JSON list of C-alpha atoms in Angstrom, two decimals:
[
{"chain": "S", "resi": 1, "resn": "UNK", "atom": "CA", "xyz": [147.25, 98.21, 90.21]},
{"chain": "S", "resi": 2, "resn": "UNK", "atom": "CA", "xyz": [150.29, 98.17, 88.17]},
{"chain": "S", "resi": 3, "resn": "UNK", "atom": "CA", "xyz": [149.89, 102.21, 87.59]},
{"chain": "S", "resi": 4, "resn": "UNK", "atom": "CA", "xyz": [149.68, 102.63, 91.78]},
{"chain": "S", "resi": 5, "resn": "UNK", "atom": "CA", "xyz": [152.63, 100.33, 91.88]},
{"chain": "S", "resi": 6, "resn": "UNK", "atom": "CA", "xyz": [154.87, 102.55, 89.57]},
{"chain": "S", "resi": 7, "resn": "UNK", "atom": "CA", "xyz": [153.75, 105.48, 91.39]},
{"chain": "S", "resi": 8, "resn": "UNK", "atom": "CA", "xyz": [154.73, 104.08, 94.66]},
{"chain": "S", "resi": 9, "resn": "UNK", "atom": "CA", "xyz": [158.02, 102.54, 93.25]},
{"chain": "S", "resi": 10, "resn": "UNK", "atom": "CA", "xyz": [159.28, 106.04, 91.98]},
{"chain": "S", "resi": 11, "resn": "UNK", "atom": "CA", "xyz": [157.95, 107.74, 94.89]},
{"chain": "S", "resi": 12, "resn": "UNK", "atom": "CA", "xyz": [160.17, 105.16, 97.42]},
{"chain": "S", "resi": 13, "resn": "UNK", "atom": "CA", "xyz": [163.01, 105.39, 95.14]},
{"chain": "S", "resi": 14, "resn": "UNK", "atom": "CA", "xyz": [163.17, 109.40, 96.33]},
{"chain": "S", "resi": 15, "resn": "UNK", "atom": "CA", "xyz": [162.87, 108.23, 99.64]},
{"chain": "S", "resi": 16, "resn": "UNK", "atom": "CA", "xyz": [165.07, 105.57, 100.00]},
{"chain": "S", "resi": 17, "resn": "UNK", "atom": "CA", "xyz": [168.19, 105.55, 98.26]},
{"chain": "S", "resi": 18, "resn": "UNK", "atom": "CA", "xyz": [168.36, 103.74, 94.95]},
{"chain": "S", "resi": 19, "resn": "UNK", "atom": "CA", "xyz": [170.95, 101.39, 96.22]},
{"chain": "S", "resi": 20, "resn": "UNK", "atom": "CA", "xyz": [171.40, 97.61, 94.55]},
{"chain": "S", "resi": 21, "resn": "UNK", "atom": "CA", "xyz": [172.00, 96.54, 97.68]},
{"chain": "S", "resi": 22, "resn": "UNK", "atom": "CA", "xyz": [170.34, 93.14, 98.89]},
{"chain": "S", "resi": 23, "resn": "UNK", "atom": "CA", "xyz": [168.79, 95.32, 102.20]},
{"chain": "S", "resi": 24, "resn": "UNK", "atom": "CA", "xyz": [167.94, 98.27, 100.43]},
{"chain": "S", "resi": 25, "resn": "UNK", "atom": "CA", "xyz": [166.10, 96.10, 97.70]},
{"chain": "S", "resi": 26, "resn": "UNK", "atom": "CA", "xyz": [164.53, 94.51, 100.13]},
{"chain": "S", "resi": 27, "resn": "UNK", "atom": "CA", "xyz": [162.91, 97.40, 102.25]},
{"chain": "S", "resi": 28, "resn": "UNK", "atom": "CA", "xyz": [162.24, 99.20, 99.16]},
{"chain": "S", "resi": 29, "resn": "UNK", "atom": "CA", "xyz": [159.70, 96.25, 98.54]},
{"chain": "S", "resi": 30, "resn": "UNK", "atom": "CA", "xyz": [158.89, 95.96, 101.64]},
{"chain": "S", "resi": 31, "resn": "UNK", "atom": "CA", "xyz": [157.64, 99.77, 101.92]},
{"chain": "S", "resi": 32, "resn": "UNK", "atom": "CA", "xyz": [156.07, 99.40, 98.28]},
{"chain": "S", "resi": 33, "resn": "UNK", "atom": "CA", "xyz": [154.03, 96.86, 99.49]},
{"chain": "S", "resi": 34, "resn": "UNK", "atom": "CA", "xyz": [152.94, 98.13, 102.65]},
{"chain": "S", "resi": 35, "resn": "UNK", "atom": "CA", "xyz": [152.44, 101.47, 100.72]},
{"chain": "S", "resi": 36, "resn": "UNK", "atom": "CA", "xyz": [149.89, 99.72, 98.03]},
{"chain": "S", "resi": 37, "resn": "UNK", "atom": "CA", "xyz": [148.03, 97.87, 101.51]},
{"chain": "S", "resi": 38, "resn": "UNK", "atom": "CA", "xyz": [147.72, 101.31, 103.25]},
{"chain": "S", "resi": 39, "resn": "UNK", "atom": "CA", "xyz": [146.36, 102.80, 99.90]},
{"chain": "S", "resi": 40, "resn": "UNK", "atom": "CA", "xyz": [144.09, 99.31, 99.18]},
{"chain": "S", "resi": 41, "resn": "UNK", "atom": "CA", "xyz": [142.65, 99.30, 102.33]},
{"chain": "S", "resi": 42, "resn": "UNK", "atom": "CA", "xyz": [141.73, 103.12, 102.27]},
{"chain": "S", "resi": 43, "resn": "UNK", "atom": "CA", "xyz": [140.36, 102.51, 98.86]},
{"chain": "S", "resi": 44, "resn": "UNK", "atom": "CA", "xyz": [138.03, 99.84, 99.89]},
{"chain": "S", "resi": 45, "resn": "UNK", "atom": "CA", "xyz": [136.95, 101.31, 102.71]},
{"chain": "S", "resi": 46, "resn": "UNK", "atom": "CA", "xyz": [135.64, 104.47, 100.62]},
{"chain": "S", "resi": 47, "resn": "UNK", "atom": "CA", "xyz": [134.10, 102.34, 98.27]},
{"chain": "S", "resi": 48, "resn": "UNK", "atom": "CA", "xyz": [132.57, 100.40, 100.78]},
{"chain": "S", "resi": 49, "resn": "UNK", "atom": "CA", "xyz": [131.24, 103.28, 102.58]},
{"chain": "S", "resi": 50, "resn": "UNK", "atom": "CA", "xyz": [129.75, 104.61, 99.15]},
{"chain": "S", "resi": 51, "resn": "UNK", "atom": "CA", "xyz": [128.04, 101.30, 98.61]},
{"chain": "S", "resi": 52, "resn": "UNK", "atom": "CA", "xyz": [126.61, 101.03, 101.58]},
{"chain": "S", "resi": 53, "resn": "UNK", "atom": "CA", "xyz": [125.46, 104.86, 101.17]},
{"chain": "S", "resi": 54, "resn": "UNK", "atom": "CA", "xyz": [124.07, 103.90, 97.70]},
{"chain": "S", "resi": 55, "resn": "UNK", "atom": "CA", "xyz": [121.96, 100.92, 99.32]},
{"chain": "S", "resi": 56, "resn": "UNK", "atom": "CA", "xyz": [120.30, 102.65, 102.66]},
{"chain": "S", "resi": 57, "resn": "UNK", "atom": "CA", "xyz": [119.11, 105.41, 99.53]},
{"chain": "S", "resi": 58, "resn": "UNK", "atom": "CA", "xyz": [117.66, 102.63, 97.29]},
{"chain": "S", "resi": 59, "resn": "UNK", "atom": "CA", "xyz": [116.39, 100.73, 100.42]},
{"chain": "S", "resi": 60, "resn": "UNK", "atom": "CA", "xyz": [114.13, 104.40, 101.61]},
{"chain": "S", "resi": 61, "resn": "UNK", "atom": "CA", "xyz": [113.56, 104.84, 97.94]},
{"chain": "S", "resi": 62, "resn": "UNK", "atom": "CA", "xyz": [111.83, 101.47, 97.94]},
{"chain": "S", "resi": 63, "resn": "UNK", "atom": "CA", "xyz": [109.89, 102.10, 101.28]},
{"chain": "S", "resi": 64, "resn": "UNK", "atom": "CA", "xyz": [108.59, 105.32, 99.89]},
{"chain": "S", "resi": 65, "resn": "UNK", "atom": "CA", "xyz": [107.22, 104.09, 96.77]},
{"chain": "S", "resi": 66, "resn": "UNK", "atom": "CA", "xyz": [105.80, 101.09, 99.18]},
{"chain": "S", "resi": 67, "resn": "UNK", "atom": "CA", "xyz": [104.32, 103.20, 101.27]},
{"chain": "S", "resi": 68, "resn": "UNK", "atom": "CA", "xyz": [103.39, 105.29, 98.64]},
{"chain": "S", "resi": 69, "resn": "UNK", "atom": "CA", "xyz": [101.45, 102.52, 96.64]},
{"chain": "S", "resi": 70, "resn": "UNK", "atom": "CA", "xyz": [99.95, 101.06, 99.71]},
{"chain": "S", "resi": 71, "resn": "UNK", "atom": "CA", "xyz": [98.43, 104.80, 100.73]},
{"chain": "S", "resi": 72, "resn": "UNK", "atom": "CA", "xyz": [96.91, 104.53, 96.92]},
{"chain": "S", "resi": 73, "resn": "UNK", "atom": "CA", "xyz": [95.49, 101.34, 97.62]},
{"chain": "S", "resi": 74, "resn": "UNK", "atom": "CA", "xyz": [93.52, 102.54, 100.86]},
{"chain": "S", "resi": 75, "resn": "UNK", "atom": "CA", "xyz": [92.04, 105.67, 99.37]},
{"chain": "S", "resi": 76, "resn": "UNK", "atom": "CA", "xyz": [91.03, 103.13, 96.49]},
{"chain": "S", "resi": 77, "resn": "UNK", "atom": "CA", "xyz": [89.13, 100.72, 98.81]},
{"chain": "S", "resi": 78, "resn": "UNK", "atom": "CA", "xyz": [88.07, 103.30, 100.67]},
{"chain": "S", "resi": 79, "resn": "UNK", "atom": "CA", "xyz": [86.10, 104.93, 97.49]},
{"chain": "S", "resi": 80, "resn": "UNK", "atom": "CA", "xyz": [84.64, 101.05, 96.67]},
{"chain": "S", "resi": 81, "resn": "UNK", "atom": "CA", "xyz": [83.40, 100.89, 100.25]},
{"chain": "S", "resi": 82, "resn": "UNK", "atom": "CA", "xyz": [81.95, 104.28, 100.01]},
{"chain": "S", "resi": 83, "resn": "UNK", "atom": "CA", "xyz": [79.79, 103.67, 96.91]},
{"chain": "S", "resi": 84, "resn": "UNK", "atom": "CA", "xyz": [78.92, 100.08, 97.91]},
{"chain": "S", "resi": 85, "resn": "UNK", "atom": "CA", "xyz": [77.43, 101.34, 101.26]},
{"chain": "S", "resi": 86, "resn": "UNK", "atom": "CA", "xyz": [76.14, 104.08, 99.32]},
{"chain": "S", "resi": 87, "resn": "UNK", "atom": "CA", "xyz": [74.21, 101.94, 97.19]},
{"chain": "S", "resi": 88, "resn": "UNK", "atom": "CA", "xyz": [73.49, 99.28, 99.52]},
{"chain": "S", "resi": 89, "resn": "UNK", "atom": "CA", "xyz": [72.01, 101.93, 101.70]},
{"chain": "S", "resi": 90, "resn": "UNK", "atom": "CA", "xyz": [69.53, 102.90, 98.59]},
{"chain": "S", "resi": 91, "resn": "UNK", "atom": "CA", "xyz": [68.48, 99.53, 97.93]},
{"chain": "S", "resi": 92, "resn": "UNK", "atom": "CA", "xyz": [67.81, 99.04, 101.22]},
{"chain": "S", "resi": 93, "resn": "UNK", "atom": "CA", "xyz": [66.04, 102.05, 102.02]},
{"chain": "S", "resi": 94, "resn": "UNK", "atom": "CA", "xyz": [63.97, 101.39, 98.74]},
{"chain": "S", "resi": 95, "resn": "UNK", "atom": "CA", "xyz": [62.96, 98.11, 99.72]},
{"chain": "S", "resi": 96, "resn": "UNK", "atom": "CA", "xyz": [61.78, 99.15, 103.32]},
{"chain": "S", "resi": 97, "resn": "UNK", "atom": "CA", "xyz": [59.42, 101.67, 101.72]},
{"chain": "S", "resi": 98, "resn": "UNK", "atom": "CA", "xyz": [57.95, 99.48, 99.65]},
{"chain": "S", "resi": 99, "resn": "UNK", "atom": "CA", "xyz": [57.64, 96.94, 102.84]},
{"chain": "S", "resi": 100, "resn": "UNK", "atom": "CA", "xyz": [56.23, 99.79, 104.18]},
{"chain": "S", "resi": 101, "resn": "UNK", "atom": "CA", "xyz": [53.55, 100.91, 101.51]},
{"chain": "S", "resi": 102, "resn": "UNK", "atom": "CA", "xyz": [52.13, 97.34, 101.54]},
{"chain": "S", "resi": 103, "resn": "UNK", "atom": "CA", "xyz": [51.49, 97.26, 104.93]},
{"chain": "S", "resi": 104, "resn": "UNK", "atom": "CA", "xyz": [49.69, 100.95, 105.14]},
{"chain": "S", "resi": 105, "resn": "UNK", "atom": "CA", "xyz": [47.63, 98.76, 101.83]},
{"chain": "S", "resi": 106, "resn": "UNK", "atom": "CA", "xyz": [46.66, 96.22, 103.92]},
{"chain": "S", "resi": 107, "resn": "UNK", "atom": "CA", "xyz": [45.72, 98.66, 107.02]},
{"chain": "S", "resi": 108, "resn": "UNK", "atom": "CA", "xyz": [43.27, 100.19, 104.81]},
{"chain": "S", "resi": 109, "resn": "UNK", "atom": "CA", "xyz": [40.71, 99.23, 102.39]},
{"chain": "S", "resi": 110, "resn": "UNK", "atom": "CA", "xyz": [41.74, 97.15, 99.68]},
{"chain": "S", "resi": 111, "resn": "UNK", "atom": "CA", "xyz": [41.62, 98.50, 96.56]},
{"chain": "S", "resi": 112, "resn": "UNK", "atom": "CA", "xyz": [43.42, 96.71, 93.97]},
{"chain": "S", "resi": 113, "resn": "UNK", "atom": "CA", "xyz": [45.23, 93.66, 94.45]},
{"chain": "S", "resi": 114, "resn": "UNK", "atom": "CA", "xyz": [47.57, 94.54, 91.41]},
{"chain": "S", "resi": 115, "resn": "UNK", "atom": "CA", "xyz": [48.71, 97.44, 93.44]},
{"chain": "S", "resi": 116, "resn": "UNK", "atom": "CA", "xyz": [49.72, 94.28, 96.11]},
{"chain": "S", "resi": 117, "resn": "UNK", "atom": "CA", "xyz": [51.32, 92.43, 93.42]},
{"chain": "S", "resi": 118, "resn": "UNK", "atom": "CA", "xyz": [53.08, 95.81, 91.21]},
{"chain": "S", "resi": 119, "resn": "UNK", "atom": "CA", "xyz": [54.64, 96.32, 94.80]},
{"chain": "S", "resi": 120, "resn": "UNK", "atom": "CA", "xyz": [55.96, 92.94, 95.54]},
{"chain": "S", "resi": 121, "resn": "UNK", "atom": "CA", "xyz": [56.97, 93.16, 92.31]},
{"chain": "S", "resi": 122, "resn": "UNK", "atom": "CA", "xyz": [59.40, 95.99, 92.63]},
{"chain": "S", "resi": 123, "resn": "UNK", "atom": "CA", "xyz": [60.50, 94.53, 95.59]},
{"chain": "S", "resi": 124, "resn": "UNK", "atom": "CA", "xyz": [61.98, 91.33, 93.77]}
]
């Protein structure tokens, strides 16, 4: 702050006399110190602005990688679910054939009761 105030002590100097009198002292401080508010204020406000610019970016930068990561996960449990119904759907298809080949067996003569029992067998 102390190179804004030189700058703005030199700059009202031009403007306002360089006088050693007590009233000319005094509004040369005056306007110095109103100057460095003006230029404070403007200076926060700019950097406030930036920060606040610099946040809403990291804030959609953050929901985009959520988003991002949560699409991954779906497609992900969407494959498991895929190849579990997938290979539920053999087992169960595999064991309704064989439910079905023992009871064409026992609708026809029977032959061989270690057929009966290979069958139940591969059931289990």
């Amino acid at each position: 702050m102390s190179k804004l105030h030189g700058v703005l002590e030199t700059y009202v100097k031009y403007v306002i006399h360089d006088d050693k009198t007590d009233e000319a002292v005094k509004l040369r401080n005056l306007a110095i110190a109103q100057l460095e508010q003006i230029i404070t204020d403007e200076i926060v406000r700019n950097e406030a602005s930036r920060i606040e610019e610099l946040q809403r970016k990291e804030h959609e930068e953050y929901l985009q990688k959520e988003r991002q990561a949560n699409l991954a996960k779906r497609i992900k449990d969407a494959r498991n679910a895929f190849w579990t119904v997938m290979v539920l759907g053999l087992i169960i298809g595999l064991i309704g054939n064989q439910f079905t080949d023992i009871i064409s067996f026992c609708k026809g003569e029977p032959h061989s009761v270690g057929f009966i029992l290979w069958t139940i067998l591969v059931i289990i």
